[in-house]
Structure formats: C-alpha cells, structure tokens
JSON list of C-alpha atoms in Angstrom, two decimals:
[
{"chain": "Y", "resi": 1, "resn": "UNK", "atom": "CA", "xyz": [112.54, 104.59, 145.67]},
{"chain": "Y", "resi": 2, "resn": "UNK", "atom": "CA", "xyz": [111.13, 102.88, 142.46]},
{"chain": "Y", "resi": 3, "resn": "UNK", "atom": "CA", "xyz": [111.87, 101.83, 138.89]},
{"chain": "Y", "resi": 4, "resn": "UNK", "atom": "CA", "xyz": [114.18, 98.57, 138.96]},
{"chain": "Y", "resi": 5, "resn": "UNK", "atom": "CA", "xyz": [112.93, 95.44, 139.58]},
{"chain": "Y", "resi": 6, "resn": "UNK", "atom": "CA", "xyz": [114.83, 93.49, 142.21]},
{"chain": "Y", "resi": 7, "resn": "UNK", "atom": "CA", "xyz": [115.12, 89.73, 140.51]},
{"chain": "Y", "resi": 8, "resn": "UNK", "atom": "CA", "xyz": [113.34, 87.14, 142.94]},
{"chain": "Y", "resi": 9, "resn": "UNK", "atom": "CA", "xyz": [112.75, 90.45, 144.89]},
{"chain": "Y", "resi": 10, "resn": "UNK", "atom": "CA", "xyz": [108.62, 89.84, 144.54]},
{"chain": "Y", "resi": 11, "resn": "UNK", "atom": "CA", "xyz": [108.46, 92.97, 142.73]},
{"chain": "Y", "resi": 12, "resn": "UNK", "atom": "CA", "xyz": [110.70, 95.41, 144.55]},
{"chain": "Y", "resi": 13, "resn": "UNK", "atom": "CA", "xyz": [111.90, 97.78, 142.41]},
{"chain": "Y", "resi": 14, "resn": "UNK", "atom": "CA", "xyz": [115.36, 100.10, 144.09]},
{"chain": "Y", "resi": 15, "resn": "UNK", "atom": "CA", "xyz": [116.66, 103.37, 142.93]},
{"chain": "Y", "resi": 16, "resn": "UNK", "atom": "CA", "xyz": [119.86, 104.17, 144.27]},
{"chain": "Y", "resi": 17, "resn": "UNK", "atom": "CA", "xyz": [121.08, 107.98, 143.92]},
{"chain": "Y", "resi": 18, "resn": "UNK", "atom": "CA", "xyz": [124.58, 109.64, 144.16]},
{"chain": "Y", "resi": 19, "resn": "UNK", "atom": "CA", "xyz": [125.15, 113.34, 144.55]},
{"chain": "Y", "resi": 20, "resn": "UNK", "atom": "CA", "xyz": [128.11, 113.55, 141.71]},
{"chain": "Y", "resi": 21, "resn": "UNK", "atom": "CA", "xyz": [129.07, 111.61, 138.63]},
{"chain": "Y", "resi": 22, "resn": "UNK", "atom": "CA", "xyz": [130.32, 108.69, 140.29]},
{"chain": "Y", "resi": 23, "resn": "UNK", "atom": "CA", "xyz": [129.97, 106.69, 143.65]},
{"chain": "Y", "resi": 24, "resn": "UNK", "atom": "CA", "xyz": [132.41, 107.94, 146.67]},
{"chain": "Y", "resi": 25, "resn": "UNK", "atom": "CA", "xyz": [134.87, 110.24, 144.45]},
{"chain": "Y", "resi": 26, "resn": "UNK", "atom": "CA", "xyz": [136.66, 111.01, 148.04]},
{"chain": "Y", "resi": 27, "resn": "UNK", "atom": "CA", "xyz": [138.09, 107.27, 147.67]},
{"chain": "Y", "resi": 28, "resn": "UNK", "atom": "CA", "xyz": [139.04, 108.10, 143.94]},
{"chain": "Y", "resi": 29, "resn": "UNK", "atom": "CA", "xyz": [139.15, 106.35, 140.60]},
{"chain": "Y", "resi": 30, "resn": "UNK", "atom": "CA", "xyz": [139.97, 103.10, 140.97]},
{"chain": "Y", "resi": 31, "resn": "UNK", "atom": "CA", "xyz": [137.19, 102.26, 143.82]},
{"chain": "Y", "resi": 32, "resn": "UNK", "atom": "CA", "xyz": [134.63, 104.46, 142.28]},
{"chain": "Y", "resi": 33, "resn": "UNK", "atom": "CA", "xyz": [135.38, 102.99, 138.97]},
{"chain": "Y", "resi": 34, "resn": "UNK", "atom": "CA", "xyz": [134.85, 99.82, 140.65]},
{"chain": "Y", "resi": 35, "resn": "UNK", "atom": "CA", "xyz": [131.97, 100.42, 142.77]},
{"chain": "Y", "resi": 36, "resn": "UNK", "atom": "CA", "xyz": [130.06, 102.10, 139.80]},
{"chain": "Y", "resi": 37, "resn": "UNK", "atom": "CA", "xyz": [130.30, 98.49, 138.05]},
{"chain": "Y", "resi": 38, "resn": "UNK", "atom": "CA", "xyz": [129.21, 96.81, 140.94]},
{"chain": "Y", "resi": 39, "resn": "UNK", "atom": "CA", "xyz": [125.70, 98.74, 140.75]},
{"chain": "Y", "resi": 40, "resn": "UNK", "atom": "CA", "xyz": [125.38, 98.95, 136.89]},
{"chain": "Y", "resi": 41, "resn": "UNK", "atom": "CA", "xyz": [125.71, 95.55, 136.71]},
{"chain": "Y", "resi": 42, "resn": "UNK", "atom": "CA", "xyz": [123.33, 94.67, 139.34]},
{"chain": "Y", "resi": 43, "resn": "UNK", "atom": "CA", "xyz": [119.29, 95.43, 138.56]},
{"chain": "Y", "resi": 44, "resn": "UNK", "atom": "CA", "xyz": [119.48, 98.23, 140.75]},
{"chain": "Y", "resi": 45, "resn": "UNK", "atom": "CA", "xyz": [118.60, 101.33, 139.16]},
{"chain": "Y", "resi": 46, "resn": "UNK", "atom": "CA", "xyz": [121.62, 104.15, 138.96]},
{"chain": "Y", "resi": 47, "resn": "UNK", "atom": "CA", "xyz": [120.84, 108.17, 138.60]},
{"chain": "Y", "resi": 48, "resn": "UNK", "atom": "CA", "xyz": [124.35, 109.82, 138.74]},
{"chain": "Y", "resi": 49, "resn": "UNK", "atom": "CA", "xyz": [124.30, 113.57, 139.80]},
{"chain": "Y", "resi": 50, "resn": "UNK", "atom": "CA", "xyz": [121.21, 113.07, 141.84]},
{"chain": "Y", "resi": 51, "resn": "UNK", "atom": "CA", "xyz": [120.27, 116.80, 143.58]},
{"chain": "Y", "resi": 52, "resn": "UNK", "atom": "CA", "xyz": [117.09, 116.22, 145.51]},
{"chain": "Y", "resi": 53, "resn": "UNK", "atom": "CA", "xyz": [114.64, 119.35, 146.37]},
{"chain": "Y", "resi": 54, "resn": "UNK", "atom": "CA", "xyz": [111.71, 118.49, 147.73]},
{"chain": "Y", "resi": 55, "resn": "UNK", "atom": "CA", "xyz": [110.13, 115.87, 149.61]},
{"chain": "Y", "resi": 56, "resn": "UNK", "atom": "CA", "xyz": [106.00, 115.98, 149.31]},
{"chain": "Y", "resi": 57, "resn": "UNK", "atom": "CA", "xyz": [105.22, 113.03, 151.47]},
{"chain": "Y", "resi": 58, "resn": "UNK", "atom": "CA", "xyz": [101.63, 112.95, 151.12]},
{"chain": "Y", "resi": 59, "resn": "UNK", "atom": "CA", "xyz": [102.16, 112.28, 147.04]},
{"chain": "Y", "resi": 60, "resn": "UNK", "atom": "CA", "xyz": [105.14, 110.49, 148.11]},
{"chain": "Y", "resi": 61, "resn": "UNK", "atom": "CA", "xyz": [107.35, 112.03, 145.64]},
{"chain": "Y", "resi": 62, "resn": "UNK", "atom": "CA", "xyz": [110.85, 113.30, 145.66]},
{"chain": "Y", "resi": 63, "resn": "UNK", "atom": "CA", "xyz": [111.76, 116.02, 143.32]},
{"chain": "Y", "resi": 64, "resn": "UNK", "atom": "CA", "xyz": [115.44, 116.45, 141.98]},
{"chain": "Y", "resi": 65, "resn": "UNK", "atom": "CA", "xyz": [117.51, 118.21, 139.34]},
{"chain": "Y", "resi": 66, "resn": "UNK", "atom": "CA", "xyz": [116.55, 115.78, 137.24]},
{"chain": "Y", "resi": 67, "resn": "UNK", "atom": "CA", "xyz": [113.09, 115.18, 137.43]},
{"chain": "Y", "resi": 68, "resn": "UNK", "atom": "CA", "xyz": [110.29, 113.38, 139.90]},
{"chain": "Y", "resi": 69, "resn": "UNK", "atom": "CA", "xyz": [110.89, 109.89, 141.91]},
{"chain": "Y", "resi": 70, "resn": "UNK", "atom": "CA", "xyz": [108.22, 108.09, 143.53]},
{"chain": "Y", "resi": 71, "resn": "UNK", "atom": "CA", "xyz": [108.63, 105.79, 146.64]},
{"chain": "Y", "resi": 72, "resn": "UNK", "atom": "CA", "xyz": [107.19, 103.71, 149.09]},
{"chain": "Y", "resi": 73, "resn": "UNK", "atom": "CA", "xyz": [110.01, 103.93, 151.25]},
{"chain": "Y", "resi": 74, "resn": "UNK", "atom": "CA", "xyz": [112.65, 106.60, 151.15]},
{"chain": "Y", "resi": 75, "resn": "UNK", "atom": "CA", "xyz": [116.46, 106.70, 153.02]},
{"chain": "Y", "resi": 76, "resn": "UNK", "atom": "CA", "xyz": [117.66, 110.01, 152.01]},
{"chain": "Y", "resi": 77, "resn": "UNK", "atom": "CA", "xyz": [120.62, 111.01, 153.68]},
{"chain": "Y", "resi": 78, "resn": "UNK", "atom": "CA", "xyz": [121.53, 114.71, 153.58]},
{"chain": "Y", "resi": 79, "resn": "UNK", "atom": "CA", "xyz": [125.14, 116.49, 153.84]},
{"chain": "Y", "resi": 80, "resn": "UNK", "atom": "CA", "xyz": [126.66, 116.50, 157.19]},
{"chain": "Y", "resi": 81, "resn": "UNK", "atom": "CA", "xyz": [127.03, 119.74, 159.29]},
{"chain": "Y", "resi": 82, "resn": "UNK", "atom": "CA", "xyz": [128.75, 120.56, 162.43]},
{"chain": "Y", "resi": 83, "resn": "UNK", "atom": "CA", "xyz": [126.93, 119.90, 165.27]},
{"chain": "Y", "resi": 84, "resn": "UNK", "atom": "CA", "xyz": [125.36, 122.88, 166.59]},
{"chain": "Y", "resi": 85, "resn": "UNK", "atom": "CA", "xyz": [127.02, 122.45, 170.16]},
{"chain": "Y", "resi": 86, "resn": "UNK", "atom": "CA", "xyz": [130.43, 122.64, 168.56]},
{"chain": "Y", "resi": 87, "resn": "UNK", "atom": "CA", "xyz": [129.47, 126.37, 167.32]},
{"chain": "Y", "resi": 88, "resn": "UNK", "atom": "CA", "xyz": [128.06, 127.78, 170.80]},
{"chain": "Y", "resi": 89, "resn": "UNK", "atom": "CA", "xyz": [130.72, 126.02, 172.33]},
{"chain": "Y", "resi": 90, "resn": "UNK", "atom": "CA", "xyz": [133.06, 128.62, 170.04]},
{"chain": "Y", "resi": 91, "resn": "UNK", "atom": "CA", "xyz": [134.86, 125.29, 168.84]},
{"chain": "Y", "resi": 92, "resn": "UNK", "atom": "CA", "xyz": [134.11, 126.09, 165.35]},
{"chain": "Y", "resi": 93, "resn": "UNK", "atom": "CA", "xyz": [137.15, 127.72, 163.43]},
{"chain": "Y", "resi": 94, "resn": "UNK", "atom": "CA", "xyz": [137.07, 129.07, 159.61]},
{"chain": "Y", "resi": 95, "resn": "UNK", "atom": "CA", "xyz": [134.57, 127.21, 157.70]},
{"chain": "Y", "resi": 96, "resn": "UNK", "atom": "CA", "xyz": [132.24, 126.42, 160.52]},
{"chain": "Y", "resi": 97, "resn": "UNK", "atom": "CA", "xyz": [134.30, 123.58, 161.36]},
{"chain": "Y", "resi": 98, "resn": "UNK", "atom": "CA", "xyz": [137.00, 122.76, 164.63]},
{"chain": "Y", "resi": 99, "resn": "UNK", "atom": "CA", "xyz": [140.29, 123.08, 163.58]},
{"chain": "Y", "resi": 100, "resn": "UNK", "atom": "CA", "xyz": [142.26, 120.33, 165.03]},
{"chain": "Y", "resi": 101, "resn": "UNK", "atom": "CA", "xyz": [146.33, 119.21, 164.78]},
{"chain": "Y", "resi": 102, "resn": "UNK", "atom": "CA", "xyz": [146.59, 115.45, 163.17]},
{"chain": "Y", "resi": 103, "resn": "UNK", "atom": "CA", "xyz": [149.72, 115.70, 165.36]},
{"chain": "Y", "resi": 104, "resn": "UNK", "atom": "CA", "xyz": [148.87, 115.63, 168.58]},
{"chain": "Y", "resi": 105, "resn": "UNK", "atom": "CA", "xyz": [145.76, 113.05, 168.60]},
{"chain": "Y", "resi": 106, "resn": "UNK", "atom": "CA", "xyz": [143.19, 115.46, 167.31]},
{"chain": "Y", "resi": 107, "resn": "UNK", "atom": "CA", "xyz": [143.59, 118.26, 170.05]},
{"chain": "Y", "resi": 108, "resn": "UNK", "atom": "CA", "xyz": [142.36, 121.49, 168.98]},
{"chain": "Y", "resi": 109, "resn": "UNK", "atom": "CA", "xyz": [144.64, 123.95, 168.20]},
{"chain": "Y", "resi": 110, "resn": "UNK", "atom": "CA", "xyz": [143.12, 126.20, 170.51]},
{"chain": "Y", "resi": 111, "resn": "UNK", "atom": "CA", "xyz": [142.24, 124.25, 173.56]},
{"chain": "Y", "resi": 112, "resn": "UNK", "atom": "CA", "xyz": [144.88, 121.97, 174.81]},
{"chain": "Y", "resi": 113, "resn": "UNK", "atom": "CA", "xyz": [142.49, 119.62, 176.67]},
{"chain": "Y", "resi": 114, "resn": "UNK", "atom": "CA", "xyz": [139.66, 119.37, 174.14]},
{"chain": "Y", "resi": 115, "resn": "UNK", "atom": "CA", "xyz": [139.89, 116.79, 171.60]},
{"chain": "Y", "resi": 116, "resn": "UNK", "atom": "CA", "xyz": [137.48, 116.46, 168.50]},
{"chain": "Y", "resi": 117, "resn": "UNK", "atom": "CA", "xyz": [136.98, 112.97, 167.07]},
{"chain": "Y", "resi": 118, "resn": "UNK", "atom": "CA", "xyz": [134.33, 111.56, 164.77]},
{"chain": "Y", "resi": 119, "resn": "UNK", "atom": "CA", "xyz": [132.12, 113.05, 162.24]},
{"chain": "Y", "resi": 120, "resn": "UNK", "atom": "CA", "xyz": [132.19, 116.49, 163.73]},
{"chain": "Y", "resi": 121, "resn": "UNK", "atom": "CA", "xyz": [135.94, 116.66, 162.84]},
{"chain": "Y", "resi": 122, "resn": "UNK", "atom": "CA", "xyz": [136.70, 114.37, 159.69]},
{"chain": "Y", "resi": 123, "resn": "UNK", "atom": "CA", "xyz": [133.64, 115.51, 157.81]},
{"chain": "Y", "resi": 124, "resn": "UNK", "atom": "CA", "xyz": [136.47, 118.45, 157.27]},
{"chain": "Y", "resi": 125, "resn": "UNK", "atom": "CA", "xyz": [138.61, 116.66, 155.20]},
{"chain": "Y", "resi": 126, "resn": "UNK", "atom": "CA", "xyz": [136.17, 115.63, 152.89]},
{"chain": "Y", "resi": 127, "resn": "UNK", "atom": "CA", "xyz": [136.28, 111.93, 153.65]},
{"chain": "Y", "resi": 128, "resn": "UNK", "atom": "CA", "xyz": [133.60, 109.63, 153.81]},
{"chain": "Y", "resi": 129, "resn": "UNK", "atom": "CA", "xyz": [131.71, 108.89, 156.99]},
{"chain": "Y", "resi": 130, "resn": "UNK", "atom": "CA", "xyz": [133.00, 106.24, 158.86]},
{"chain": "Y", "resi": 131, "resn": "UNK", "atom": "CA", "xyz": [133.53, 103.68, 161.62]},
{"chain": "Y", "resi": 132, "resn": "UNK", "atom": "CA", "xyz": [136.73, 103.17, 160.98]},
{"chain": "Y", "resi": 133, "resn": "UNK", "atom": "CA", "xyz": [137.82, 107.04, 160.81]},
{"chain": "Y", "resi": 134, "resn": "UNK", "atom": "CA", "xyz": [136.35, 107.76, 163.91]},
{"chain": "Y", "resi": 135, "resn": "UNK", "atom": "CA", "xyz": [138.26, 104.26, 166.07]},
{"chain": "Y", "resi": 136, "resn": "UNK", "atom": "CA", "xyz": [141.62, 105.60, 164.82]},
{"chain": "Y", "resi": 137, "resn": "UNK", "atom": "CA", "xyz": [140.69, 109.20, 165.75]},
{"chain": "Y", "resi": 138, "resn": "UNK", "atom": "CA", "xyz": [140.19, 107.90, 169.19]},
{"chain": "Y", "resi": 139, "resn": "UNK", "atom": "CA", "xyz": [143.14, 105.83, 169.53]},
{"chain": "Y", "resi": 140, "resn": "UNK", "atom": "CA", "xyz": [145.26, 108.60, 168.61]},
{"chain": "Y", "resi": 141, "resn": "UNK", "atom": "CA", "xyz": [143.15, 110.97, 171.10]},
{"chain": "Y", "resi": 142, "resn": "UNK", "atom": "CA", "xyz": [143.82, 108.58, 173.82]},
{"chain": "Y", "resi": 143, "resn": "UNK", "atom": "CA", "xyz": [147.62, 107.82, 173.13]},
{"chain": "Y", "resi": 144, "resn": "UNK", "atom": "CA", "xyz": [147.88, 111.94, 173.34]},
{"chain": "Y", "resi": 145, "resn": "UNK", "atom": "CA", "xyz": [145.80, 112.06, 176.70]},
{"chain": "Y", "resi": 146, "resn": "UNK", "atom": "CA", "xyz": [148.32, 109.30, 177.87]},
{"chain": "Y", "resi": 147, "resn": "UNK", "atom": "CA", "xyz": [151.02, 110.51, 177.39]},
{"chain": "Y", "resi": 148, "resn": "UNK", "atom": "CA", "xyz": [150.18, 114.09, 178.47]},
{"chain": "Y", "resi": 149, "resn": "UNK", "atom": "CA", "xyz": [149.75, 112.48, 181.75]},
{"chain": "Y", "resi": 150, "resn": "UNK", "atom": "CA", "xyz": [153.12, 111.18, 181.65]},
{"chain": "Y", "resi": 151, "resn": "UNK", "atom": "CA", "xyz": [152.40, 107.38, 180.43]},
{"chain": "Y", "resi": 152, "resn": "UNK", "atom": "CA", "xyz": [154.68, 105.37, 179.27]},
{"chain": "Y", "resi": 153, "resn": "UNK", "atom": "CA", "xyz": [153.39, 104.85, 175.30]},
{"chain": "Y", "resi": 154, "resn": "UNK", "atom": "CA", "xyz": [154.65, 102.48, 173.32]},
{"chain": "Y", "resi": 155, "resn": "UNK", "atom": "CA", "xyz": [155.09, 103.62, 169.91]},
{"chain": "Y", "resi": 156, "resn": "UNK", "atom": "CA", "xyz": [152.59, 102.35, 167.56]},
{"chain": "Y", "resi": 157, "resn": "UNK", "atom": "CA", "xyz": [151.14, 103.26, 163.26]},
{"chain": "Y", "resi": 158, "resn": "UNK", "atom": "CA", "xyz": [150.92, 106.61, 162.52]},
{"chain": "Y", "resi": 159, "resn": "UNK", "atom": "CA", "xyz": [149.33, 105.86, 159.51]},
{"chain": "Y", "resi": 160, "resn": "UNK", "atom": "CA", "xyz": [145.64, 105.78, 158.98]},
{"chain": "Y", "resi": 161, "resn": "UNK", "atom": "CA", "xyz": [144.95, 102.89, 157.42]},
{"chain": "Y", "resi": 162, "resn": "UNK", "atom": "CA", "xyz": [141.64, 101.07, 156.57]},
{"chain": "Y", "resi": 163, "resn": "UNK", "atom": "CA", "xyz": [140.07, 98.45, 154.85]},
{"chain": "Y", "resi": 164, "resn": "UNK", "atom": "CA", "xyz": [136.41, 98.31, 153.94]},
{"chain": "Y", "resi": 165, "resn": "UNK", "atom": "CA", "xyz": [134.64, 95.52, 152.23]},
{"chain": "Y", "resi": 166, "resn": "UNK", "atom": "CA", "xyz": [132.02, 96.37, 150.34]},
{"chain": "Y", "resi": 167, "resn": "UNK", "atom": "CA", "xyz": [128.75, 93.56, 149.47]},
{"chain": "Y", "resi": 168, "resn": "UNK", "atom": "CA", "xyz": [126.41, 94.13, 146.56]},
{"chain": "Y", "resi": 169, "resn": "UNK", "atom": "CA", "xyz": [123.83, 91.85, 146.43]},
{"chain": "Y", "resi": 170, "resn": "UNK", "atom": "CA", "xyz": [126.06, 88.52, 145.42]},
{"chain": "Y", "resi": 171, "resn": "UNK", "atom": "CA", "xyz": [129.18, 90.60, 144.82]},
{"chain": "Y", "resi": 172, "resn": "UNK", "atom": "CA", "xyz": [131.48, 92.56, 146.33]},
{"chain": "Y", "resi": 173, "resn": "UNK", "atom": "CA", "xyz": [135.00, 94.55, 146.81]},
{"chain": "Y", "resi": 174, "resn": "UNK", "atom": "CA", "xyz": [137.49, 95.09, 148.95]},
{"chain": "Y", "resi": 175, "resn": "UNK", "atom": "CA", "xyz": [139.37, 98.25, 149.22]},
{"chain": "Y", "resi": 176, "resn": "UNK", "atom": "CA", "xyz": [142.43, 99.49, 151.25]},
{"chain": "Y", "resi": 177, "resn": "UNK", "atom": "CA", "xyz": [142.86, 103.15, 151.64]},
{"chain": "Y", "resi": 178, "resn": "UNK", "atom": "CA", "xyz": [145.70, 105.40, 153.66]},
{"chain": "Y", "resi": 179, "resn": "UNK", "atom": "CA", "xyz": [143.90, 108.31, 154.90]},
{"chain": "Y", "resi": 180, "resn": "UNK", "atom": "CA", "xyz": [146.80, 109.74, 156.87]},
{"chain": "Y", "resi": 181, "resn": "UNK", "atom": "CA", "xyz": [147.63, 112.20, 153.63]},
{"chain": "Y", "resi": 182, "resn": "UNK", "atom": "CA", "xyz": [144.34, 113.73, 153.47]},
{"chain": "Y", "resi": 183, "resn": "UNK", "atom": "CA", "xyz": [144.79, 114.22, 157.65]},
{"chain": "Y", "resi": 184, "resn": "UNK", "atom": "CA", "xyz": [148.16, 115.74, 156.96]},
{"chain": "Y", "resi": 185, "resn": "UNK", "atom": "CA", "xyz": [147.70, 118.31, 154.10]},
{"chain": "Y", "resi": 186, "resn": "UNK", "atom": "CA", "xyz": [149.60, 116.09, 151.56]},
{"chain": "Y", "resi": 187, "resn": "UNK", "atom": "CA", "xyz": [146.60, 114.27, 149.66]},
{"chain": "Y", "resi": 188, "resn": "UNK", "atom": "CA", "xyz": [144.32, 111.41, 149.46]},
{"chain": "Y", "resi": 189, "resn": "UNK", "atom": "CA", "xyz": [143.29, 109.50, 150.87]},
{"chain": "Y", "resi": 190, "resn": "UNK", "atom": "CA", "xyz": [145.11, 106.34, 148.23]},
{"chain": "Y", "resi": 191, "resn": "UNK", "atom": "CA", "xyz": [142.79, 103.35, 147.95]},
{"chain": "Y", "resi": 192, "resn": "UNK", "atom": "CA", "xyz": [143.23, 100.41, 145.37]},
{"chain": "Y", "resi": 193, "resn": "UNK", "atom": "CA", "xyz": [140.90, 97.27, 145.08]},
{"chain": "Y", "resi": 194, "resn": "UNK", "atom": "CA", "xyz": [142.84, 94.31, 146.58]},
{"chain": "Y", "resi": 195, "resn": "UNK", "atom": "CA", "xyz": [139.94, 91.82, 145.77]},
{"chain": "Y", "resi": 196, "resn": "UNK", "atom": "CA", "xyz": [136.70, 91.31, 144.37]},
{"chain": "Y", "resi": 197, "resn": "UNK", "atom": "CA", "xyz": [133.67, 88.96, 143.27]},
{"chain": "Y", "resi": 198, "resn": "UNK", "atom": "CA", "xyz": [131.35, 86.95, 145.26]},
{"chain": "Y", "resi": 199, "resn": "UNK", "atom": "CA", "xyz": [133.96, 85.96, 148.40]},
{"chain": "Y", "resi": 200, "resn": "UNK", "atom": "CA", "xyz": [134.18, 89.26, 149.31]},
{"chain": "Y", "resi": 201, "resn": "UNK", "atom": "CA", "xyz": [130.44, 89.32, 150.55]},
{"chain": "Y", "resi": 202, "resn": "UNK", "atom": "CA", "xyz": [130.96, 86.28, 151.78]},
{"chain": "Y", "resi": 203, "resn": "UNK", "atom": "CA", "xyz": [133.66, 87.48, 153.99]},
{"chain": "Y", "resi": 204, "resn": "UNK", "atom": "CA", "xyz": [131.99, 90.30, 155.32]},
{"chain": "Y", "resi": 205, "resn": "UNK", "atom": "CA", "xyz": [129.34, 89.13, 155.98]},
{"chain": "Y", "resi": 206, "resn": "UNK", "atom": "CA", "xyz": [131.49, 86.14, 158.19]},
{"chain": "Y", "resi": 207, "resn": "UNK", "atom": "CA", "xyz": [133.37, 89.08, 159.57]},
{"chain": "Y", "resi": 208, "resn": "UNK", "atom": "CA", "xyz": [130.04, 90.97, 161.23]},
{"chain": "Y", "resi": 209, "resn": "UNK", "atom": "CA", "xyz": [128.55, 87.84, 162.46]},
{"chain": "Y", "resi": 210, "resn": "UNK", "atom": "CA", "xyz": [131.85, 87.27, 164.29]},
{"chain": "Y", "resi": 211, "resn": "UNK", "atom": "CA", "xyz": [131.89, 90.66, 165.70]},
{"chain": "Y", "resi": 212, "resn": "UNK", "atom": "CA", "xyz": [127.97, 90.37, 166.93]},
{"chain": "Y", "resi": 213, "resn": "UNK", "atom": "CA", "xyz": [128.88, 86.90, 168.51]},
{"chain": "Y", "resi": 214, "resn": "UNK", "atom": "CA", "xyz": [131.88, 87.59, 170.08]},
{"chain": "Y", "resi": 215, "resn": "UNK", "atom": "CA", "xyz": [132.87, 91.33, 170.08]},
{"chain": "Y", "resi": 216, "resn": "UNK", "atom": "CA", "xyz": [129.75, 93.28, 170.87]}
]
C-alpha cells in the first residue's frame, strides 16, 4: 500500500494497517505499547483501526472505514475461520470451533482419538497465529498419544512458553509470553519485553539463518 516513503527505499512508500487501536492487543500492553513505537518511529506509515471493505483491483484501490488506499502491491490478510473440513467432519462445537481439553494434549472432548492442533484449534483462544503455538500443541498431542499407548513419558513443561523476536527495519524486540493461562481458562497469555534495539534484529536474523543451514 502507499503513502510513506521508505528512506534509501528508491521511492517505496509502505502502509501498514491494524484491525484495532493498537498492534497485537492478544499479547497486551506492554508489547503492543512497544511494538506501536517500533512502527511510529520508523517511516512506515500507521492507520490504527483499519476495517477494509472492498478490494477494486482494476483501480487498485482498497476501501476501509476510514477512507480509500491505493497500492501497487497489496498483503491483506483476513480473519481466520475454521476450516471447512472440521465442520462436515461434525468436529465443530459451540462457536463453530472444536472444543478440545488443554489437559490431555489437545484431544477433543468428544473423540478420544482425534486431536486438534494448529490454527484450527488456537485461533479459539484468541491468540495470535503462530509457529510456536502450533510445535507445543503437537508435543503435547504426541506425549498424550504416547502415553495412551502405554509409553513410558518422562515428565516434561506444562507451561506454554514462547519467545518471539520481533525485527523492524534496524530495530527490534524481544518478547516472552506464557500462553498456558489463556489454554487453561485462567488468563493471558503474560508477555513482557526482555530486550530491545538494534541486536535484537541482529539476533534473529542469526537465529533463521542457523535454522535454514542446519535445521531445515
């Protein structure tokens, strides 16, 4: 989308749009705070409460609650819904989504051998999309699978932790969040900022070439 120029970009101008009054309110104050100065600092432009419309790609214009947008290139990501095999399946509880015990790995509470991990279960919850969400989810599918075949387990976190480190442009954040409240009915998830400036792009971006050299 258009209207900020990008400096040294060679005249690429970015828009960046969130759907309420701050950036990732799931992760609460502190990070959105924190995030929100990240992008208001930068020379990337910042619309807050962004509701798009319409999309009229032969004018190449997006139309929102707040007005008109024009782009050359447009990422528009739209709210997540339950995968339609989930629902014919007859997976899908109250809500249109599975219902599924945090307890015991993820199993649904109405189908002891189905499990539902990933997007199509933690969307739920109201947390954020994310790699991270969706490992753990596994693990703790798998360690239930074990040990309903009688495997020996050895006991392990049954906390959902995560960290996430977040680049923007040349600066960045880190956060650390427990997400095991919001799986649990007692709140959250709890993140705080454990570092920020410059390194912490650095780092990450040191962290994914290490994964794509040695990991994947």
């Amino acid at each position: 989308m258009a209207k900020s120029p990008l400096a040294g970009g060679g005249g690429l101008e970015v828009t960046l749009g969130f759907p309420g009054p701050r950036p990732l309110p799931p992760l609460g104050e502190e990070v959105s705070s924190k995030l929100e100065a990240l992008i208001e600092f930068s020379p990337i432009r910042y619309v807050r409460d962004f509701k798009p419309i319409e999309v009229d790609p032969g004018r190449r214009v997006l139309r929102h609650g707040g007005g008109e947008e024009s782009f050359d290139v447009l990422a528009l990501v739209p709210p997540y819904k339950v995968h339609p095999l989930i629902r014919e399946a007859g997976l899908a509880g109250e809500g249109g989504w599975p219902r599924v015990s945090f307890d015991k790995g993820f199993r649904h509470t109405s189908y002891d051998n189905i499990y539902v991990i990933g997007d199509s279960s933690v969307a739920q919850y109201g947390a954020p999309m994310a790699g991270f969400l969706a490992g753990f989810m596994a693990w703790r599918a798998a360690r239930a699978i074990a040990q309903d075949l009688g495997e020996a387990v050895e006991g392990g976190d049954k906390k959902a932790y995560a960290k996430c480190f977040v680049d923007y442009i040349d600066d960045g954040a880190a956060v650390f969040c427990d997400f095991t409240g919001l799986f649990t009915g007692e709140g959250g998830p709890h993140c705080h900022v454990i570092a920020e400036g410059g390194l912490v792009g650095e780092y990450k971006r040191a962290l994914e070439r290490y994964w794509r050299a040695f990991k994947l």
